[in-house]
PDB file of C-alpha atoms in Angstrom:
ATOM      1  CA  MET A   1      -0.020   0.011   0.085  1.00 41.00           C
ATOM      2  CA  ARG A   2       1.262   3.665  -0.684  1.00 38.00           C
ATOM      3  CA  PRO A   3       0.009   5.938   1.870  1.00 41.00           C
ATOM      4  CA  SER A   4      -0.391  10.051   0.712  1.00 39.00           C
ATOM      5  CA  LEU A   5      -0.748  12.969   2.727  1.00 37.00           C
ATOM      6  CA  PHE A   6      -3.488  15.636   0.919  1.00 34.00           C
ATOM      7  CA  PHE A   7      -3.154  19.230   1.891  1.00 35.00           C
ATOM      8  CA  GLY A   8      -5.620  21.483   0.812  1.00 36.00           C
ATOM      9  CA  ILE A   9      -4.546  25.361   1.429  1.00 32.00           C
ATOM     10  CA  VAL A  10      -6.959  27.682  -0.213  1.00 32.00           C
ATOM     11  CA  CYS A  11      -5.836  26.965  -4.052  1.00 35.00           C
ATOM     12  CA  LEU A  12      -2.484  25.370  -3.376  1.00 35.00           C
ATOM     13  CA  LEU A  13      -2.180  21.758  -2.213  1.00 35.00           C
ATOM     14  CA  ILE A  14       0.530  19.386  -1.429  1.00 39.00           C
ATOM     15  CA  PHE A  15       0.424  15.713  -2.166  1.00 39.00           C
ATOM     16  CA  VAL A  16       2.859  13.376  -0.515  1.00 39.00           C
ATOM     17  CA  SER A  17       3.588   9.788  -1.505  1.00 39.00           C
ATOM     18  CA  CYS A  18       5.938   7.354  -0.015  1.00 38.00           C
ATOM     19  CA  ASN A  19       6.782   3.817  -0.196  1.00 38.00           C
ATOM     20  CA  ASN A  20       5.460   1.320   2.420  1.00 35.00           C
ATOM     21  CA  LYS A  21       8.620   2.014   4.627  1.00 35.00           C
ATOM     22  CA  SER A  22       8.108   3.781   8.274  1.00 34.00           C
ATOM     23  CA  GLU A  23      10.293   4.224  11.358  1.00 37.00           C
ATOM     24  CA  SER A  24       9.259   4.631  15.105  1.00 33.00           C
ATOM     25  CA  VAL A  25       9.311   7.651  16.882  1.00 33.00           C
ATOM     26  CA  VAL A  26      11.820  10.450  16.381  1.00 39.00           C
ATOM     27  CA  ASP A  27      12.365  13.175  19.031  1.00 43.00           C
ATOM     28  CA  SER A  28       8.687  14.667  19.236  1.00 47.00           C
ATOM     29  CA  PHE A  29       7.399  13.268  15.648  1.00 43.00           C
ATOM     30  CA  GLU A  30       4.845  10.195  15.810  1.00 47.00           C
ATOM     31  CA  ASP A  31       4.870   7.405  13.363  1.00 44.00           C
ATOM     32  CA  ILE A  32       2.302   8.780  11.345  1.00 42.00           C
ATOM     33  CA  ASP A  33       4.217  12.223  11.023  1.00 56.00           C
ATOM     34  CA  ILE A  34       7.606  10.361   9.454  1.00 61.00           C
ATOM     35  CA  LEU A  35       7.916   8.981   5.926  1.00 69.00           C
ATOM     36  CA  LYS A  36      10.861   7.678   4.367  1.00 75.00           C
ATOM     37  CA  HIS A  37      11.321   7.854   0.641  1.00 76.00           C
ATOM     38  CA  ALA A  38       9.101  10.591   0.464  1.00 79.00           C
ATOM     39  CA  ASP A  39       7.960  12.240  -2.725  1.00 80.00           C
ATOM     40  CA  ILE A  40       6.187  15.546  -2.689  1.00 83.00           C
ATOM     41  CA  SER A  41       4.387  18.261  -5.275  1.00 83.00           C
ATOM     42  CA  ILE A  42       3.555  21.472  -4.857  1.00 78.00           C
ATOM     43  CA  SER A  43       0.621  22.687  -6.794  1.00 74.00           C
ATOM     44  CA  LYS A  44      -1.127  25.747  -7.471  1.00 68.00           C
ATOM     45  CA  GLY A  45      -4.955  24.718  -9.018  1.00 69.00           C
ATOM     46  CA  ASP A  46      -4.263  21.763 -11.626  1.00 72.00           C
ATOM     47  CA  GLN A  47      -0.549  23.003 -12.007  1.00 76.00           C
ATOM     48  CA  LYS A  48       2.413  21.325 -10.385  1.00 79.00           C
ATOM     49  CA  ILE A  49       5.124  24.229  -9.638  1.00 86.00           C
ATOM     50  CA  VAL A  50       7.896  21.871  -7.946  1.00 90.00           C
ATOM     51  CA  ASN A  51       8.327  18.138  -7.347  1.00 91.00           C
ATOM     52  CA  ALA A  52      10.553  17.342  -4.358  1.00 92.00           C
ATOM     53  CA  VAL A  53      12.368  13.969  -3.789  1.00 92.00           C
ATOM     54  CA  ALA A  54      13.927  13.130  -0.063  1.00 92.00           C
ATOM     55  CA  SER A  55      15.033  10.106   1.777  1.00 91.00           C
ATOM     56  CA  LYS A  56      13.046  11.101   4.857  1.00 89.00           C
ATOM     57  CA  LEU A  57       9.899  13.388   5.563  1.00 90.00           C
ATOM     58  CA  LEU A  58       8.840  14.763   8.714  1.00 91.00           C
ATOM     59  CA  LYS A  59       5.725  17.163   9.311  1.00 89.00           C
ATOM     60  CA  ASP A  60       3.734  18.987  12.190  1.00 88.00           C
ATOM     61  CA  GLU A  61       1.408  21.343  12.094  1.00 88.00           C
ATOM     62  CA  THR A  62       3.443  24.034  10.404  1.00 91.00           C
ATOM     63  CA  TYR A  63       5.806  22.853   8.286  1.00 93.00           C
ATOM     64  CA  ILE A  64       7.062  19.806   6.326  1.00 93.00           C
ATOM     65  CA  PHE A  65      10.881  18.733   6.791  1.00 94.00           C
ATOM     66  CA  LEU A  66      12.527  16.987   4.100  1.00 95.00           C
ATOM     67  CA  LYS A  67      15.741  15.511   5.363  1.00 94.00           C
ATOM     68  CA  ALA A  68      18.534  13.601   4.022  1.00 94.00           C
ATOM     69  CA  ASN A  69      21.059  10.710   5.340  1.00 90.00           C
ATOM     70  CA  TYR A  70      23.503  12.408   7.243  1.00 91.00           C
ATOM     71  CA  ASN A  71      25.274   9.569   8.530  1.00 89.00           C
ATOM     72  CA  GLU A  72      26.116   6.993   5.986  1.00 92.00           C
ATOM     73  CA  ILE A  73      30.166   7.011   5.303  1.00 95.00           C
ATOM     74  CA  LYS A  74      29.922   7.303   1.446  1.00 96.00           C
ATOM     75  CA  SER A  75      27.311  10.161   1.286  1.00 95.00           C
ATOM     76  CA  SER A  76      29.325  12.054   4.036  1.00 96.00           C
ATOM     77  CA  GLU A  77      32.809  11.627   1.291  1.00 97.00           C
ATOM     78  CA  ILE A  78      30.566  12.999  -1.586  1.00 98.00           C
ATOM     79  CA  ARG A  79      29.207  16.059   0.316  1.00 97.00           C
ATOM     80  CA  SER A  80      32.425  16.874   1.411  1.00 97.00           C
ATOM     81  CA  LYS A  81      33.804  16.897  -1.495  1.00 98.00           C
ATOM     82  CA  LEU A  82      31.048  18.931  -2.976  1.00 98.00           C
ATOM     83  CA  SER A  83      31.239  21.580  -0.449  1.00 98.00           C
ATOM     84  CA  GLN A  84      35.042  22.197  -1.126  1.00 98.00           C
ATOM     85  CA  ILE A  85      34.503  22.264  -4.988  1.00 97.00           C
ATOM     86  CA  MET A  86      31.644  24.467  -4.739  1.00 98.00           C
ATOM     87  CA  ILE A  87      33.799  27.146  -2.389  1.00 96.00           C
ATOM     88  CA  GLU A  88      37.321  26.730  -4.239  1.00 96.00           C
ATOM     89  CA  SER A  89      36.424  25.425  -7.896  1.00 95.00           C
ATOM     90  CA  PRO A  90      32.749  26.906  -8.998  1.00 94.00           C
ATOM     91  CA  SER A  91      34.052  27.174 -12.466  1.00 91.00           C
ATOM     92  CA  TYR A  92      33.675  23.489 -12.310  1.00 93.00           C
ATOM     93  CA  SER A  93      29.848  23.272 -13.046  1.00 94.00           C
ATOM     94  CA  SER A  94      29.760  19.815 -14.573  1.00 93.00           C
ATOM     95  CA  LEU A  95      31.359  18.008 -11.434  1.00 96.00           C
ATOM     96  CA  ILE A  96      29.556  20.151  -8.976  1.00 97.00           C
ATOM     97  CA  ARG A  97      26.103  18.742 -10.767  1.00 97.00           C
ATOM     98  CA  ASN A  98      27.507  15.288 -11.212  1.00 98.00           C
ATOM     99  CA  LEU A  99      28.356  14.912  -7.385  1.00 98.00           C
ATOM    100  CA  ALA A 100      24.923  16.661  -6.289  1.00 98.00           C
ATOM    101  CA  LEU A 101      23.304  13.468  -8.611  1.00 97.00           C
ATOM    102  CA  ASP A 102      25.502  11.692  -7.132  1.00 98.00           C
ATOM    103  CA  LEU A 103      25.033  12.339  -3.266  1.00 97.00           C
ATOM    104  CA  HIS A 104      21.521  12.314  -4.157  1.00 96.00           C
ATOM    105  CA  ASN A 105      21.417   8.454  -5.814  1.00 96.00           C
ATOM    106  CA  ASN A 106      23.283   7.968  -2.035  1.00 95.00           C
ATOM    107  CA  ASP A 107      20.520   9.705  -0.277  1.00 95.00           C
ATOM    108  CA  GLY A 108      22.346  12.066   0.815  1.00 96.00           C
ATOM    109  CA  ASN A 109      20.395  15.281  -0.056  1.00 97.00           C
ATOM    110  CA  VAL A 110      17.190  16.428  -1.254  1.00 97.00           C
ATOM    111  CA  ARG A 111      16.354  16.867  -4.675  1.00 96.00           C
ATOM    112  CA  ALA A 112      13.549  19.570  -6.218  1.00 96.00           C
ATOM    113  CA  GLU A 113      12.424  19.832  -9.803  1.00 95.00           C
ATOM    114  CA  PHE A 114      10.664  23.359 -11.082  1.00 94.00           C
ATOM    115  CA  TYR A 115       8.074  23.418 -13.773  1.00 91.00           C
ATOM    116  CA  GLY A 116       6.847  26.489 -15.564  1.00 84.00           C
ATOM    117  CA  LYS A 117       3.965  26.455 -17.503  1.00 78.00           C
ATOM    118  CA  ASP A 118       5.053  23.736 -19.508  1.00 74.00           C
ATOM    119  CA  GLN A 119       4.805  20.870 -16.949  1.00 71.00           C
ATOM    120  CA  GLU A 120       6.675  18.548 -19.377  1.00 74.00           C
ATOM    121  CA  VAL A 121      10.114  20.739 -19.347  1.00 86.00           C
ATOM    122  CA  VAL A 122      12.010  21.165 -16.236  1.00 93.00           C
ATOM    123  CA  SER A 123      12.952  25.018 -15.485  1.00 94.00           C
ATOM    124  CA  SER A 124      15.480  24.090 -13.069  1.00 97.00           C
ATOM    125  CA  ILE A 125      16.761  21.551 -10.541  1.00 97.00           C
ATOM    126  CA  LEU A 126      17.797  21.833  -6.799  1.00 98.00           C
ATOM    127  CA  TYR A 127      19.952  19.897  -4.706  1.00 98.00           C
ATOM    128  CA  SER A 128      20.436  20.891  -0.716  1.00 98.00           C
ATOM    129  CA  ASP A 129      21.236  19.151   2.123  1.00 98.00           C
ATOM    130  CA  SER A 130      17.630  19.661   3.738  1.00 97.00           C
ATOM    131  CA  ALA A 131      14.511  21.493   3.022  1.00 97.00           C
ATOM    132  CA  GLN A 132      11.064  22.676   4.525  1.00 96.00           C
ATOM    133  CA  ILE A 133       7.986  23.739   3.254  1.00 95.00           C
ATOM    134  CA  ASN A 134       5.245  25.832   5.031  1.00 93.00           C
ATOM    135  CA  ASN A 135       2.154  24.488   5.022  1.00 89.00           C
ATOM    136  CA  ARG A 136      -0.136  27.751   4.307  1.00 89.00           C
ATOM    137  CA  HIS A 137       2.097  29.274   2.073  1.00 89.00           C
ATOM    138  CA  ASN A 138       3.445  26.360   0.644  1.00 90.00           C
ATOM    139  CA  ASN A 139       7.008  28.415   0.662  1.00 94.00           C
ATOM    140  CA  MET A 140      10.006  26.100   0.615  1.00 96.00           C
ATOM    141  CA  VAL A 141      13.641  26.853   2.215  1.00 98.00           C
ATOM    142  CA  ALA A 142      16.622  24.845   1.210  1.00 98.00           C
ATOM    143  CA  GLU A 143      19.527  24.893   3.363  1.00 98.00           C
ATOM    144  CA  GLY A 144      23.435  23.679   2.825  1.00 98.00           C
ATOM    145  CA  ASN A 145      25.260  22.911  -0.312  1.00 98.00           C
ATOM    146  CA  VAL A 146      22.072  24.501  -2.227  1.00 99.00           C
ATOM    147  CA  ILE A 147      23.026  23.875  -5.835  1.00 99.00           C
ATOM    148  CA  ILE A 148      20.283  25.322  -8.287  1.00 98.00           C
ATOM    149  CA  TYR A 149      20.876  24.511 -12.202  1.00 97.00           C
ATOM    150  CA  SER A 150      18.584  25.614 -15.097  1.00 97.00           C
ATOM    151  CA  PRO A 151      19.047  23.569 -18.213  1.00 93.00           C
ATOM    152  CA  THR A 152      17.070  26.544 -20.226  1.00 92.00           C
ATOM    153  CA  THR A 153      19.228  28.900 -19.281  1.00 94.00           C
ATOM    154  CA  ASN A 154      22.264  27.457 -18.640  1.00 93.00           C
ATOM    155  CA  LEU A 155      22.742  29.087 -15.188  1.00 96.00           C
ATOM    156  CA  MET A 156      23.777  27.926 -11.845  1.00 97.00           C
ATOM    157  CA  LEU A 157      23.177  29.058  -8.606  1.00 98.00           C
ATOM    158  CA  LEU A 158      25.637  27.926  -5.511  1.00 98.00           C
ATOM    159  CA  GLY A 159      25.037  28.838  -2.157  1.00 98.00           C
ATOM    160  CA  ASN A 160      24.142  27.767   1.541  1.00 98.00           C
ATOM    161  CA  LYS A 161      20.470  29.002   2.083  1.00 98.00           C
ATOM    162  CA  VAL A 162      17.650  30.004  -0.375  1.00 98.00           C
ATOM    163  CA  LEU A 163      13.785  30.548  -0.138  1.00 98.00           C
ATOM    164  CA  TRP A 164      11.400  29.451  -2.904  1.00 96.00           C
ATOM    165  CA  ASP A 165       8.511  32.134  -3.079  1.00 95.00           C
ATOM    166  CA  ASN A 166       5.475  29.754  -4.153  1.00 91.00           C
ATOM    167  CA  ARG A 167       3.175  33.356  -4.499  1.00 90.00           C
ATOM    168  CA  ALA A 168       5.382  35.380  -6.264  1.00 93.00           C
ATOM    169  CA  LYS A 169       7.447  32.598  -8.352  1.00 92.00           C
ATOM    170  CA  ARG A 170      10.878  33.581  -7.094  1.00 96.00           C
ATOM    171  CA  ILE A 171      13.769  32.373  -5.699  1.00 98.00           C
ATOM    172  CA  LEU A 172      15.313  34.558  -3.036  1.00 98.00           C
ATOM    173  CA  SER A 173      18.427  34.548  -0.696  1.00 98.00           C
ATOM    174  CA  ASP A 174      19.876  36.897   1.520  1.00 97.00           C
ATOM    175  CA  ASP A 175      23.338  35.035   1.666  1.00 96.00           C
ATOM    176  CA  ASN A 176      26.217  34.813  -0.339  1.00 97.00           C
ATOM    177  CA  VAL A 177      25.723  33.251  -3.169  1.00 98.00           C
ATOM    178  CA  THR A 178      28.018  32.634  -6.260  1.00 97.00           C
ATOM    179  CA  ILE A 179      26.333  32.544  -9.862  1.00 96.00           C
ATOM    180  CA  VAL A 180      27.971  30.660 -12.793  1.00 95.00           C
ATOM    181  CA  LYS A 181      27.093  30.966 -16.584  1.00 92.00           C
ATOM    182  CA  ILE A 182      28.300  27.507 -17.746  1.00 87.00           C
ATOM    183  CA  THR A 183      29.755  27.354 -21.058  1.00 81.00           C
ATOM    184  CA  GLU A 184      30.494  24.239 -23.462  1.00 76.00           C
ATOM    185  CA  GLY A 185      33.177  21.664 -21.624  1.00 71.00           C
ATOM    186  CA  ASP A 186      33.433  24.426 -18.581  1.00 71.00           C
ATOM    187  CA  LYS A 187      35.812  26.795 -20.734  1.00 72.00           C
ATOM    188  CA  SER A 188      35.763  30.230 -19.395  1.00 70.00           C
ATOM    189  CA  PRO A 189      32.411  30.285 -17.681  1.00 76.00           C
ATOM    190  CA  CYS A 190      31.135  33.608 -16.043  1.00 89.00           C
ATOM    191  CA  ILE A 191      31.078  33.773 -12.254  1.00 93.00           C
ATOM    192  CA  GLN A 192      29.591  36.251 -10.144  1.00 94.00           C
ATOM    193  CA  LYS A 193      29.401  36.549  -6.632  1.00 95.00           C
ATOM    194  CA  SER A 194      26.837  38.896  -4.475  1.00 96.00           C
ATOM    195  CA  ILE A 195      25.387  39.026  -0.916  1.00 97.00           C
ATOM    196  CA  GLY A 196      21.762  38.315  -2.082  1.00 97.00           C
ATOM    197  CA  PHE A 197      19.916  37.435  -5.122  1.00 98.00           C
ATOM    198  CA  GLU A 198      16.765  36.984  -6.767  1.00 98.00           C
ATOM    199  CA  SER A 199      15.299  35.589  -9.845  1.00 98.00           C
ATOM    200  CA  ASP A 200      12.466  33.431 -11.673  1.00 96.00           C
ATOM    201  CA  MET A 201      12.693  30.040 -11.116  1.00 95.00           C
ATOM    202  CA  ASP A 202      14.724  29.170 -14.373  1.00 95.00           C
ATOM    203  CA  LEU A 203      17.489  31.851 -12.835  1.00 96.00           C
ATOM    204  CA  SER A 204      16.296  34.581 -15.511  1.00 95.00           C
ATOM    205  CA  ASN A 205      15.273  38.013 -14.737  1.00 95.00           C
ATOM    206  CA  TYR A 206      17.882  38.038 -11.817  1.00 95.00           C
ATOM    207  CA  ILE A 207      18.397  40.890  -9.569  1.00 95.00           C
ATOM    208  CA  PHE A 208      21.935  40.481  -7.755  1.00 95.00           C
ATOM    209  CA  TYR A 209      22.239  42.696  -4.608  1.00 96.00           C
ATOM    210  CA  ASN A 210      25.747  44.069  -2.894  1.00 95.00           C
ATOM    211  CA  ILE A 211      27.604  42.566  -5.665  1.00 92.00           C
ATOM    212  CA  LYS A 212      31.510  41.104  -5.481  1.00 87.00           C
ATOM    213  CA  GLY A 213      33.556  42.835  -7.990  1.00 79.00           C
ATOM    214  CA  GLN A 214      32.521  43.689 -11.227  1.00 75.00           C
ATOM    215  CA  ILE A 215      29.625  42.051 -13.467  1.00 73.00           C
ATOM    216  CA  GLY A 216      31.286  41.382 -16.801  1.00 67.00           C
ATOM    217  CA  GLU A 217      29.464  42.897 -19.382  1.00 68.00           C
ATOM    218  CA  ASP A 218      29.348  39.557 -21.860  1.00 73.00           C
ATOM    219  CA  CYS A 219      28.219  37.507 -19.242  1.00 77.00           C
ATOM    220  CA  PHE A 220      25.276  38.572 -17.255  1.00 75.00           C
TER     221      PHE A 220
END
């Protein structure tokens, strides 16, 4: 049997499905509030906006928490390597994306796909160590080794914490972020750092705040 959770919030809804695995009480969460290998969708009306996958889901009256496996040795090693490359070599976009996917395949992070009007096309893909979704507004906060890649704009965001504003359909961050404009073979990619950033879900129509250095005229 494949249990599911359904939350109706005005015109927004969240549908959660998981396999039939469960686990015992953890902290203050009861059995019914803990799901393993969860797949959760955020929709507005009939349109799916976000689809997220995590190895563990916990919920209370206010939030849904998406967690990963933080104790497994292999995933810890991948996460450590990913963190180092994100800081020291942000231009290695292909390696960063491959490590993030490898980490997810080892239950080591959360993966979320964002969809525009064409629900057959993924606007961007997010990876993070964890995420939480507000039950009322369906806003999502992703934290830890945050990577957002858009195959439609060939831009990638690297940071530690971002907010998805579900009503405004905007990605927001008040923290240090690095934006990489990906080039073929990672040859001479454009890199811009700032403290604060916002954009559409595909990293287009972006705004940099507190820019570090100068923005290359041929880059952004």
